[in-house]
Amino acid sequence: MEKTYNNKAWFLVLPVLVLVAFSAVIPLMTVVNYSVQDTFGNNVFFWAGTEWFEQVLTSSRFHGALIRSLSFSLVILAIQIPLGIFVALNMPRKGIGVPICLVLMALPLLIPWNVVGTIWQVFGRGDIGLLGYTLRTLGISYNYATDPWHAWITVVVMDVWHWTSLVVLLCYAGLVSIPDAYYQAAKIDGASRWSVFRYIQLPKMNRVLLIAVLLRFMDSFMIYTEPFVVTGGGPGSATNFLSIDLVKMAIGQFDLGPAAAMSIVYFLIILALSWVFYTVMTNYDTANR
Amino acid sequence: MATTTTTMLRETASSHHEALGQSEAVARKMRRRGRESRFWWLVPTLYIVFLMLPIYWLVNMSFKTNTEILGSFSLWPQNPTLRNYMVIFTDPAWYSGYINSIIYVTLNTIISVGVALPAAYAFSRYKFLGDKHLFFWLLTNRMAPPAVFALPFLQLYSSFGLIDTHIAVALAHCLFNVPLAVWILEGFMSGVPKEIDETAYIDGYSFPRFFVKIFMPLIASGIGVAAFFCFMFSWVELLLARTLTTTEAKPIAATMTRTVSASGLDWGVLAAAGVLTIIPGALVIYFVRNYIAKGFALGRV
Amino acid sequence: MDFSWMAWTTPTALFFLSILTLLLGMGVWEYFSPGGNPRVGILRFETTRGDRLFLSLLGSAFIHLAWLGLVSPNLWWALALSVVYAIGVFRFV
């Protein structure tokens, strides 16, 4: 659509601008201010310069949390995207099955995040949880509270359980927009199941897949509540992701300076990655118009 | 794009049908055969079972007594009890949590969609100074981790005397819901042809009258989808909601965590409270079920 | 209303003022010469001068962080490097 150039449109954007600036810009400025100062409470601050940044950038604690968060996001993407596509391909397109599938699949998305944590905390316990009890009966020793690997697997399975439906719904929305004529043409050409997927379905899903990757990456990179409820960052620091570490530092230990410096580094990483994703997405959009 | 494109595609598809002289039934048969398997239903079924098992376990626990939960392991309640639900419905400390959550979620949905509507219209219809950068800046707020903002928010809202009010949580959630609402609505609005606006202006409609009387009904499903997503993200978020409230506006999800640590581990009540937090979400999905797939496809989310 | 919790310092205030000045400057420039001088640079997609400014600022932030983490706390060299980088971005991207 051809858009007209009109700077009066700014007035329509103004309410959003004021509202978001109030909740985003003031806190962001405050975080920057904290990051160069030291405090012992009561709003008394001392200049610290770049000390906190040095401390954060060279601390193994931050490196550990960053690596954990990045690998968590990669594992999540590697599982959820293919699984989501696979389930979406096998969804019914018509009939009574469609609303049933959609409603049931969307259900985990609308559960408060700490309840998701609670559900899995209970589900995985060896004494009262179905999963933990079953595994124990089968003779597999499983305890997410003491074994770092088990904690990781639990958190990953929980996230798969929680968010794969988002990928499924996005892909499904892309798939139902494919006209029947495409499938008929493929049938006439004698195309295999794989080439139907590769040349008809995948290109149609490209755009929604990009959105899915973007949303899943961002949300898994800043995951906080669910693993916090299940493992509290432990055992040791095995599931101490960036957000968890940040909240521990800022609210738990009241180390405002280091926490603020860490927030800024964290935010810059997210900003850079978002920009890359966003640019890829918009350029893909314009290229396809 | 959006609606028109889909309908256009459908029309092309159906005209192809007629051109090929094939009936809908044949097409359906072909597509079914295209799957090359009678077991396609296995995948969604298994997936749904995987999704439902943990939820079932929670429901199961909520009907058991604590002695039964801890004492014996059973797949369904042996002595079903409603005690856990009674505890919640009779104790104001519990049920006021639900009321608080619903109040701030509703407030947030109204504010987010209200301010996002004109902004999305501006983005979908006009080019203006810095529009693309503004749009990206809005989206970065959707991507900003709430953990970064928790502490400054606490102080910001304290200085306005808003701590422990519903409006504080509603405003804080605008941080990620407003950008999302703008994003979704912009996608829907771009699907409405611009000629409609122009015709209305020629007919003598003022902008506000046109927007409310003609434009908003056209994107009603888009507004529904945007409201659904705002509801969803505000309902599930806890970190900010918990930071900004102490007692008066405490959300149910936060009440849960506190009661667990205070009164030992009352698993039954915890499970019942969890089940009750799932219900509003389930209701909302049920009402918008026909729009979910559409909303995902047409909006940009 | 008490805003002392924001803990302003002269350097951070100057930092935000210069960002604001840059944004205003870009706004004025864009107002008098709309379109943002779009071109396809070495990144092989269209960028406007606003994109170039964003890339310069974000890149500078990372240069400063890298300098601080890997080289030394003396950031004047990082600043110089950032300026070179920004010129490069405005010239080639």
XYZ file of C-alpha atoms in Angstrom:
683
model
C 0.000 0.000 0.000
C 1.257 3.445 -0.904
C 1.557 5.544 2.236
C 1.254 9.315 2.314
C 3.952 11.382 3.966
C 2.316 13.277 6.786
C 4.071 14.381 9.950
C 0.759 14.992 11.692
C 0.686 11.224 12.199
C 2.972 11.945 15.137
C -0.067 13.120 17.092
C -1.625 9.676 16.712
C 1.539 8.043 17.988
C 1.952 10.477 20.862
C -0.063 8.557 23.521
C 1.966 5.401 22.905
C 5.161 7.408 22.930
C 4.409 9.070 26.269
C 3.257 5.842 27.885
C 6.167 3.703 26.719
C 8.716 6.448 27.347
C 7.428 6.704 30.917
C 7.848 2.974 31.510
C 10.966 2.445 29.432
C 13.141 5.541 29.198
C 13.115 6.655 32.849
C 14.031 3.184 34.171
C 16.671 2.765 31.479
C 18.304 6.090 32.393
C 18.211 5.087 36.057
C 19.927 1.807 35.265
C 22.673 3.661 33.402
C 23.100 6.030 36.363
C 23.364 3.151 38.811
C 25.896 1.359 36.673
C 28.588 3.973 37.283
C 27.983 4.449 41.006
C 28.130 2.619 44.293
C 25.492 2.799 46.995
C 24.841 1.561 50.502
C 21.173 2.520 50.446
C 19.271 5.700 51.394
C 19.880 7.195 47.965
C 23.492 8.039 48.795
C 25.674 7.328 45.781
C 29.422 7.363 45.159
C 31.080 7.630 41.791
C 32.572 4.319 40.713
C 33.341 4.933 37.075
C 33.628 1.864 34.916
C 34.523 -0.384 37.819
C 31.306 -2.436 37.699
C 31.563 -2.967 33.985
C 35.099 -4.277 34.369
C 33.968 -6.486 37.203
C 31.013 -7.875 35.256
C 32.879 -8.372 31.993
C 35.733 -10.246 33.628
C 33.719 -12.223 36.185
C 33.312 -15.914 35.570
C 29.865 -15.676 37.145
C 28.627 -13.465 34.319
C 30.350 -15.557 31.650
C 28.765 -18.669 33.109
C 25.287 -17.143 33.161
C 25.681 -15.793 29.632
C 26.828 -19.152 28.272
C 24.021 -20.949 30.095
C 21.401 -18.546 28.741
C 22.733 -18.730 25.192
C 22.942 -22.516 25.187
C 19.483 -22.749 26.713
C 18.068 -20.575 23.913
C 19.857 -22.643 21.254
C 18.638 -25.947 22.706
C 15.106 -24.548 22.929
C 15.140 -23.363 19.319
C 16.638 -26.654 18.103
C 13.830 -28.628 19.752
C 10.803 -26.369 19.511
C 11.045 -25.193 15.916
C 11.263 -28.660 14.265
C 8.770 -30.148 16.729
C 6.375 -27.262 16.172
C 6.558 -27.633 12.384
C 6.095 -31.387 12.669
C 2.986 -31.113 14.837
C 1.527 -28.317 12.698
C 1.957 -30.432 9.533
C -0.065 -33.197 11.116
C -2.871 -31.035 12.440
C -6.356 -31.545 10.983
C -7.445 -28.747 8.635
C -11.190 -29.150 8.859
C -13.852 -30.484 11.111
C -14.433 -30.751 14.813
C -10.805 -31.640 15.492
C -9.547 -28.154 14.652
C -11.018 -26.133 17.539
C -10.311 -28.967 19.980
C -6.653 -29.101 18.966
C -6.288 -25.318 19.010
C -7.871 -24.826 22.417
C -5.993 -27.686 24.078
C -2.687 -26.694 22.537
C -3.041 -23.029 23.457
C -3.792 -23.900 27.077
C -0.181 -23.999 28.392
C 0.397 -20.531 26.912
C -2.182 -19.001 29.242
C -1.005 -20.480 32.496
C 0.769 -17.954 34.748
C 4.486 -18.609 34.563
C 5.009 -19.436 38.187
C 2.113 -21.895 38.036
C 3.926 -23.538 35.109
C 6.920 -23.778 37.419
C 4.797 -25.197 40.222
C 3.183 -27.753 37.920
C 6.567 -29.098 36.845
C 8.047 -28.842 40.298
C 5.316 -31.158 41.530
C 5.225 -33.314 38.388
C 8.908 -34.139 38.595
C 9.103 -34.949 42.304
C 9.987 -38.547 43.059
C 7.511 -38.914 45.937
C 4.351 -37.155 44.750
C 4.865 -36.377 41.052
C 3.689 -38.557 38.191
C 6.886 -38.158 36.152
C 9.300 -38.512 39.037
C 7.402 -41.453 40.514
C 7.146 -43.274 37.174
C 10.858 -42.826 36.480
C 11.704 -44.022 39.958
C 9.468 -47.075 39.572
C 11.210 -47.836 36.288
C 14.485 -47.803 38.197
C 15.843 -44.558 36.757
C 17.321 -42.337 39.403
C 15.976 -38.897 38.684
C 16.182 -35.886 40.971
C 16.163 -32.408 39.518
C 17.007 -30.871 42.879
C 20.425 -32.481 43.195
C 21.623 -33.477 39.720
C 22.563 -30.567 37.397
C 21.790 -32.578 34.247
C 18.389 -33.611 35.512
C 17.674 -29.994 36.427
C 18.609 -28.898 32.912
C 16.511 -31.590 31.263
C 13.551 -30.699 33.474
C 13.804 -27.002 32.611
C 14.147 -27.731 28.890
C 11.218 -30.184 28.849
C 9.172 -27.670 30.802
C 9.888 -24.944 28.271
C 9.105 -27.301 25.390
C 5.836 -28.120 27.106
C 5.098 -24.467 27.744
C 5.997 -22.812 24.448
C 6.071 -25.316 21.549
C 2.369 -24.603 21.036
C 3.227 -21.055 20.031
C 5.364 -22.409 17.175
C 2.619 -24.907 16.286
C -0.042 -22.192 16.145
C 2.136 -19.870 14.058
C 3.039 -22.625 11.582
C -0.532 -23.841 11.444
C -1.685 -20.314 10.601
C 0.863 -20.256 7.775
C -0.229 -23.667 6.509
C -3.967 -22.981 6.367
C -3.286 -19.986 4.133
C -2.023 -22.321 1.375
C -4.736 -22.677 -1.291
C -5.897 -26.192 -2.200
C -4.868 -25.556 -5.796
C -1.214 -25.788 -4.793
C -1.677 -29.285 -3.398
C -3.613 -30.365 -6.473
C -0.906 -29.105 -8.778
C 1.674 -30.960 -6.715
C -0.464 -34.112 -6.878
C -0.748 -33.864 -10.643
C 3.025 -33.462 -10.900
C 3.399 -36.549 -8.719
C 5.373 -34.663 -6.100
C 6.586 -36.594 -3.078
C 5.591 -35.746 0.479
C 9.040 -34.242 1.014
C 8.953 -32.007 -2.034
C 5.451 -30.801 -1.128
C 6.917 -29.782 2.218
C 10.115 -28.355 0.779
C 8.651 -26.364 -2.118
C 5.091 -25.526 -1.042
C 4.675 -25.642 2.695
C 8.059 -24.421 3.915
C 8.133 -21.281 1.725
C 4.622 -20.405 2.915
C 5.699 -20.792 6.517
C 8.905 -18.795 6.130
C 7.502 -15.581 7.487
C 5.700 -17.016 10.473
C 8.760 -19.155 11.192
C 10.899 -16.043 11.386
C 8.430 -14.565 13.847
C 8.453 -17.819 15.804
C 12.259 -17.882 15.960
C 12.355 -14.232 17.018
C 9.774 -14.599 19.772
C 11.117 -17.906 21.042
C 14.688 -16.644 21.094
C 13.850 -13.468 22.981
C 11.595 -15.117 25.528
C 13.889 -18.051 26.205
C 16.878 -15.735 26.516
C 15.179 -13.764 29.250
C 13.441 -16.693 30.961
C 13.093 -16.124 34.672
C 10.022 -17.271 36.541
C 9.655 -20.911 35.491
C 13.186 -22.159 36.234
C 13.290 -19.966 39.323
C 10.259 -21.734 40.760
C 11.479 -25.215 39.802
C 15.182 -25.068 40.620
C 15.843 -21.602 42.055
C 18.902 -21.477 39.804
C 20.385 -24.623 41.298
C 21.649 -27.147 41.965
C 24.734 -25.048 42.576
C 24.448 -22.588 39.723
C 23.521 -25.122 37.034
C 20.359 -23.336 35.925
C 21.385 -19.828 36.968
C 20.319 -18.017 33.805
C 21.030 -14.333 33.174
C 17.703 -13.045 34.456
C 17.823 -15.181 37.586
C 21.360 -14.055 38.345
C 20.368 -10.449 37.731
C 17.424 -10.512 40.125
C 19.516 -12.312 42.755
C 22.151 -9.606 42.475
C 19.843 -6.581 42.393
C 17.104 -7.536 44.838
C 18.686 -10.366 46.807
C 22.091 -8.819 47.496
C 21.179 -5.194 46.719
C 24.346 -4.842 44.596
C 22.768 -2.146 42.461
C 25.931 -1.097 40.651
C 27.037 -4.512 39.332
C 23.420 -5.498 38.665
C 22.890 -2.336 36.612
C 26.121 -2.859 34.672
C 25.061 -6.432 33.970
C 21.597 -5.228 32.887
C 23.172 -2.900 30.356
C 25.413 -5.558 28.864
C 22.441 -7.945 28.770
C 20.232 -5.312 27.168
C 22.861 -4.453 24.533
C 23.143 -8.115 23.555
C 19.360 -8.372 23.223
C 19.242 -5.110 21.276
C 21.893 -6.272 18.794
C 20.239 -9.665 18.271
C 16.777 -8.106 17.936
C 18.112 -5.728 15.338
C 19.560 -8.585 13.309
C 16.306 -10.572 13.473
C 14.187 -7.523 12.747
C 16.304 -6.487 9.760
C 16.211 -9.981 8.335
C 12.441 -10.063 8.795
C 11.646 -6.704 7.266
C 14.008 -7.238 4.351
C 12.433 -10.605 3.763
C 9.025 -8.886 3.773
C 9.971 -6.197 1.288
C 11.749 -8.697 -0.959
C 8.504 -10.672 -1.149
C 6.208 -7.826 -1.965
C -2.275 -7.652 2.937
C -4.094 -9.681 5.528
C -7.793 -10.263 4.985
C -7.922 -9.247 1.369
C -4.951 -11.377 0.458
C -6.446 -14.409 2.103
C -9.794 -13.953 0.443
C -8.071 -13.283 -2.870
C -6.024 -16.428 -2.473
C -9.162 -18.360 -1.638
C -10.902 -16.959 -4.674
C -8.000 -17.865 -6.927
C -7.998 -21.286 -5.391
C -11.695 -21.832 -5.974
C -11.553 -20.515 -9.523
C -8.736 -22.972 -10.158
C -11.041 -25.631 -8.850
C -13.709 -24.835 -11.357
C -11.175 -24.501 -14.135
C -9.853 -27.937 -13.344
C -13.394 -29.176 -13.001
C -12.730 -30.756 -9.670
C -15.155 -30.827 -6.821
C -14.359 -30.023 -3.231
C -14.751 -33.686 -2.308
C -12.075 -34.787 -4.733
C -9.756 -32.106 -3.413
C -10.314 -33.240 0.120
C -9.663 -36.851 -0.801
C -6.470 -35.868 -2.560
C -5.236 -33.877 0.351
C -5.964 -36.732 2.656
C -4.080 -39.076 0.394
C -1.358 -36.437 0.230
C -0.587 -37.240 3.813
C 0.122 -40.809 2.707
C -0.775 -42.096 6.116
C -3.803 -43.076 8.108
C -1.974 -42.343 11.328
C -1.652 -38.568 10.988
C -3.862 -38.117 14.041
C -1.251 -39.896 16.154
C 1.072 -36.883 16.265
C -1.410 -34.270 17.506
C -2.879 -36.777 19.931
C 0.475 -37.689 21.438
C 1.413 -34.033 21.626
C -1.826 -33.123 23.377
C -1.406 -36.014 25.818
C 2.068 -34.667 26.601
C 0.557 -31.217 27.202
C -2.313 -32.488 29.320
C -0.479 -34.910 31.627
C 1.095 -32.298 33.939
C -2.161 -30.330 34.003
C -4.094 -33.486 34.811
C -1.702 -34.195 37.648
C -2.359 -30.765 39.117
C -6.136 -31.214 38.870
C -5.790 -34.676 40.377
C -3.842 -33.310 43.329
C -6.302 -30.512 43.915
C -9.013 -33.050 44.783
C -6.865 -34.966 47.248
C -6.191 -34.356 50.901
C -2.643 -33.631 51.968
C -2.344 -36.985 53.711
C -3.350 -38.733 50.525
C -0.941 -36.696 48.390
C 1.996 -37.451 50.651
C 0.916 -40.846 51.905
C -0.024 -42.972 48.919
C 0.548 -42.682 45.193
C -2.579 -42.938 43.069
C -3.500 -41.909 39.536
C -6.830 -40.500 40.635
C -8.206 -39.243 43.971
C -9.269 -42.134 46.194
C -11.291 -39.919 48.532
C -12.183 -36.893 46.410
C -12.476 -33.780 48.503
C -13.433 -30.166 47.827
C -11.703 -28.944 50.957
C -8.856 -27.326 49.033
C -11.247 -25.257 46.956
C -13.263 -24.358 50.028
C -10.119 -22.958 51.658
C -9.594 -20.651 48.701
C -13.180 -19.503 48.335
C -13.626 -18.719 52.005
C -10.336 -16.951 52.723
C -10.235 -13.336 51.437
C -6.420 -13.461 51.350
C -6.822 -16.072 48.610
C -9.753 -14.970 46.546
C -8.904 -11.268 46.607
C -5.800 -12.309 44.650
C -8.032 -13.363 41.770
C -9.961 -10.112 41.875
C -6.708 -8.124 41.886
C -5.314 -10.059 38.940
C -8.487 -9.621 36.939
C -8.659 -5.888 37.687
C -5.144 -5.068 36.563
C -5.259 -7.391 33.562
C -8.483 -5.734 32.378
C -7.082 -2.241 32.989
C -3.937 -3.126 31.098
C -5.854 -4.580 28.151
C -8.028 -1.466 27.875
C -5.086 0.949 28.129
C -2.867 -1.028 25.733
C -5.462 -1.461 23.010
C -6.761 2.086 23.521
C -3.444 3.800 22.913
C -2.290 1.261 20.339
C -5.268 1.836 18.020
C -4.412 5.388 16.839
C -0.689 4.558 16.753
C -1.233 1.460 14.646
C -3.411 3.521 12.303
C -0.592 6.046 11.931
C 1.951 3.312 11.183
C -0.302 1.558 8.678
C -1.417 4.668 6.775
C 1.301 7.308 6.927
C 4.972 7.796 6.469
C 6.377 10.272 8.930
C 9.594 11.514 10.404
C 11.413 8.593 12.004
C 8.540 6.115 11.642
C 10.666 3.019 11.092
C 12.987 3.779 13.996
C 10.053 4.509 16.255
C 8.518 1.161 15.355
C 11.759 -0.669 16.075
C 12.193 1.187 19.347
C 8.704 0.101 20.391
C 9.548 -3.503 19.568
C 12.783 -3.414 21.574
C 10.612 -2.784 24.617
C 8.780 -6.015 23.910
C 12.196 -7.644 23.950
C 13.494 -5.929 27.072
C 13.813 -8.416 29.930
C 11.504 -7.410 32.810
C 14.288 -8.396 35.207
C 16.263 -5.357 34.020
C 13.423 -3.009 34.876
C 12.129 -4.495 38.115
C 14.113 -2.327 40.513
C 13.853 1.063 38.763
C 10.126 0.412 38.339
C 9.770 -0.097 42.055
C 11.362 3.283 42.685
C 9.619 5.066 39.846
C 6.179 3.999 41.026
C 7.098 4.687 44.661
C 7.896 8.278 43.815
C 4.454 8.646 42.255
C 2.849 6.929 45.249
C 1.477 4.174 43.049
C 3.015 1.147 44.741
C 0.490 -1.556 45.577
C -2.199 -0.194 43.261
C -3.728 -1.975 40.294
C -2.905 0.863 37.954
C 0.821 0.508 38.698
C 0.860 -3.097 37.493
C -1.365 -2.221 34.538
C 1.015 0.582 33.494
C 4.114 -1.556 34.011
C 2.696 -4.298 31.792
C 2.132 -1.697 29.078
C 5.893 -1.849 28.574
C 5.572 -5.078 26.615
C 1.848 -5.111 25.762
C 1.596 -1.764 23.967
C 4.315 -2.629 21.425
C 2.702 -6.010 20.873
C -0.748 -4.469 20.379
C 0.639 -1.902 17.917
C 2.382 -4.699 16.030
C -0.734 -6.891 15.739
C -3.138 -4.047 14.950
C -0.816 -2.596 12.324
C -0.901 -5.944 10.531
C -4.701 -6.020 10.525
C -5.091 -2.363 9.530
C -2.756 -2.743 6.566
C -5.281 -5.276 5.284
C -8.019 -2.652 5.015
C -7.785 -0.889 1.650
C -7.003 2.786 1.852
C -9.870 3.655 -0.497
C -12.273 3.094 2.398
C -10.651 5.928 4.350
C -10.668 8.230 1.370
C -14.310 7.542 0.502
C -15.338 8.204 4.093
C -13.487 11.538 4.149
C -15.142 12.549 0.871
C -18.499 11.643 2.396
C -17.758 14.201 5.093
C -16.780 11.967 7.988
C -14.455 13.534 10.534
C -11.460 11.444 11.541
C -12.734 10.376 14.999
C -16.200 9.551 13.646
C -14.760 7.605 10.739
C -12.389 5.741 13.046
C -15.064 4.657 15.519
C -18.030 4.162 13.177
C -16.404 2.643 10.116
C -12.819 1.623 10.712
C -13.043 -0.129 14.075
C -15.865 -2.487 13.026
C -13.736 -3.460 10.011
C -10.840 -4.568 12.183
C -12.982 -5.927 15.010
C -11.334 -9.348 14.845
C -7.931 -7.671 14.956
C -8.911 -5.770 18.080
C -10.099 -9.054 19.559
C -6.806 -10.777 18.781
C -4.770 -7.855 20.174
C -6.868 -7.825 23.341
C -6.389 -11.581 23.657
C -2.610 -11.265 23.494
C -2.572 -8.356 25.958
C -4.728 -10.353 28.332
C -2.490 -13.370 27.932
C 0.843 -11.658 28.577
C -0.485 -9.581 31.444
C -2.125 -12.609 33.047
C 0.973 -14.799 32.937
C 3.569 -12.198 33.950
C 4.608 -12.332 37.579
C 7.994 -10.699 38.168
C 6.811 -7.094 37.728
C 3.388 -7.716 39.241
C 4.994 -9.152 42.359
C 7.617 -6.416 42.632
C 5.064 -3.612 42.436
C 2.538 -4.939 44.912
C 2.581 -5.780 48.606
C -0.937 -6.585 49.836
C -3.739 -4.523 48.341
C -3.176 -5.381 44.692
C -1.295 -8.639 45.045
C -1.936 -10.984 42.106
C -3.122 -14.514 42.745
C 0.019 -16.035 41.294
C 2.104 -14.162 43.875
C -0.237 -15.085 46.702
C 0.477 -18.688 45.798
C 4.229 -18.462 46.228
C 3.969 -16.595 49.516
C 1.438 -18.881 51.110
C 3.503 -21.891 50.191
C 6.549 -20.594 51.987
C 4.587 -19.289 54.970
C 2.319 -22.197 55.897
C 4.652 -25.064 55.152
C 3.644 -27.079 52.113
C -0.089 -27.336 51.730
C 0.090 -29.160 48.406
C -3.642 -29.583 48.030
C -4.442 -25.881 48.333
C -1.473 -25.001 46.132
C -2.773 -27.330 43.411
C -6.316 -25.985 43.739
C -5.058 -22.405 43.415
C -3.033 -23.429 40.359
C -6.077 -25.042 38.738
C -8.091 -21.881 39.381
C -5.444 -19.727 37.645
C -5.752 -21.904 34.551
C -9.516 -21.468 34.274
C -9.692 -17.785 33.141
C -7.108 -18.534 30.438
C -9.064 -21.571 29.279
C -12.269 -19.515 29.092
C -10.605 -16.773 27.070
C -9.126 -19.276 24.607
C -12.492 -20.927 24.207
C -14.095 -17.626 23.241
C -11.424 -16.666 20.725
C -10.759 -20.164 19.377
C -11.900 -19.266 15.875
C -9.628 -16.244 15.757
C -6.441 -17.803 17.095
C -5.202 -19.257 13.817
C -6.466 -16.252 11.883
C -4.838 -13.812 14.269
C -1.503 -15.519 14.031
C -1.654 -15.491 10.238
C -2.927 -11.986 9.634
C -1.287 -9.934 12.302
C 2.438 -9.808 12.422
C 2.540 -12.009 15.479
C 7.775 13.884 43.927
C 11.277 12.915 44.787
C 13.564 11.854 42.000
C 16.805 11.589 43.945
C 16.666 7.810 43.484
C 17.528 8.359 39.833
C 21.024 9.268 41.036
C 22.036 11.573 38.214
C 25.710 12.316 37.712
C 27.284 14.861 35.414
C 28.876 12.286 33.068
C 25.694 10.266 32.597
C 23.663 13.467 32.143
C 26.118 14.614 29.476
C 25.912 11.184 27.865
C 22.123 11.293 27.590
C 22.188 14.940 26.480
C 24.539 14.092 23.636
C 22.304 11.175 22.569
C 19.301 13.505 22.674
C 21.171 16.139 20.663
C 22.108 13.498 18.087
C 18.484 12.367 17.790
C 17.207 15.944 17.489
C 19.929 16.700 14.957
C 18.937 13.667 12.893
C 15.297 14.770 13.163
C 16.068 18.250 11.854
C 18.256 16.833 9.069
C 15.487 14.418 8.099
C 12.924 17.240 8.197
C 14.855 19.359 5.716
C 15.973 16.472 3.550
C 13.371 13.698 3.899
C 13.950 10.128 2.779
C 17.105 9.552 4.797
C 19.402 9.108 1.812
C 18.705 5.379 1.344
C 21.372 3.262 -0.324
C 22.591 -0.299 -0.463
C 25.967 -0.617 1.233
C 28.296 -3.478 2.102
C 25.622 -5.162 4.202
C 23.702 -5.596 0.925
C 20.403 -4.169 2.110
C 19.010 -0.690 2.065
C 19.983 1.536 4.967
C 19.042 5.123 5.749
C 21.140 7.537 7.741
C 19.054 6.711 10.813
C 20.070 3.045 10.481
C 23.682 4.121 10.121
C 23.495 6.186 13.295
C 21.942 3.267 15.146
C 24.649 0.893 13.892
C 27.353 3.371 14.896
C 25.994 3.827 18.400
C 25.366 0.133 19.013
C 28.745 -0.802 17.560
C 30.458 1.843 19.707
C 28.814 0.428 22.800
C 30.222 -3.006 21.983
C 33.655 -1.570 21.153
C 33.733 0.102 24.554
C 32.659 -3.065 26.325
C 35.208 -5.173 24.465
C 37.959 -2.678 25.230
C 37.017 -2.683 28.899
C 36.835 -6.445 29.113
C 39.851 -7.336 26.982
C 42.316 -4.453 26.885
C 42.346 -1.841 29.633
C 40.102 0.489 31.652
C 41.373 3.484 29.691
C 38.457 4.153 27.379
C 39.856 7.090 25.370
C 41.331 4.683 22.823
C 37.995 2.862 22.621
C 36.324 6.210 21.974
C 38.793 6.978 19.182
C 38.216 3.543 17.688
C 34.441 4.090 17.882
C 34.743 7.367 15.998
C 36.732 5.618 13.259
C 34.113 2.863 13.220
C 31.251 5.387 12.999
C 32.917 7.164 10.085
C 33.323 3.776 8.423
C 29.652 2.967 8.956
C 28.496 6.301 7.537
C 30.852 5.907 4.600
C 30.311 2.282 3.558
C 27.184 0.719 5.077
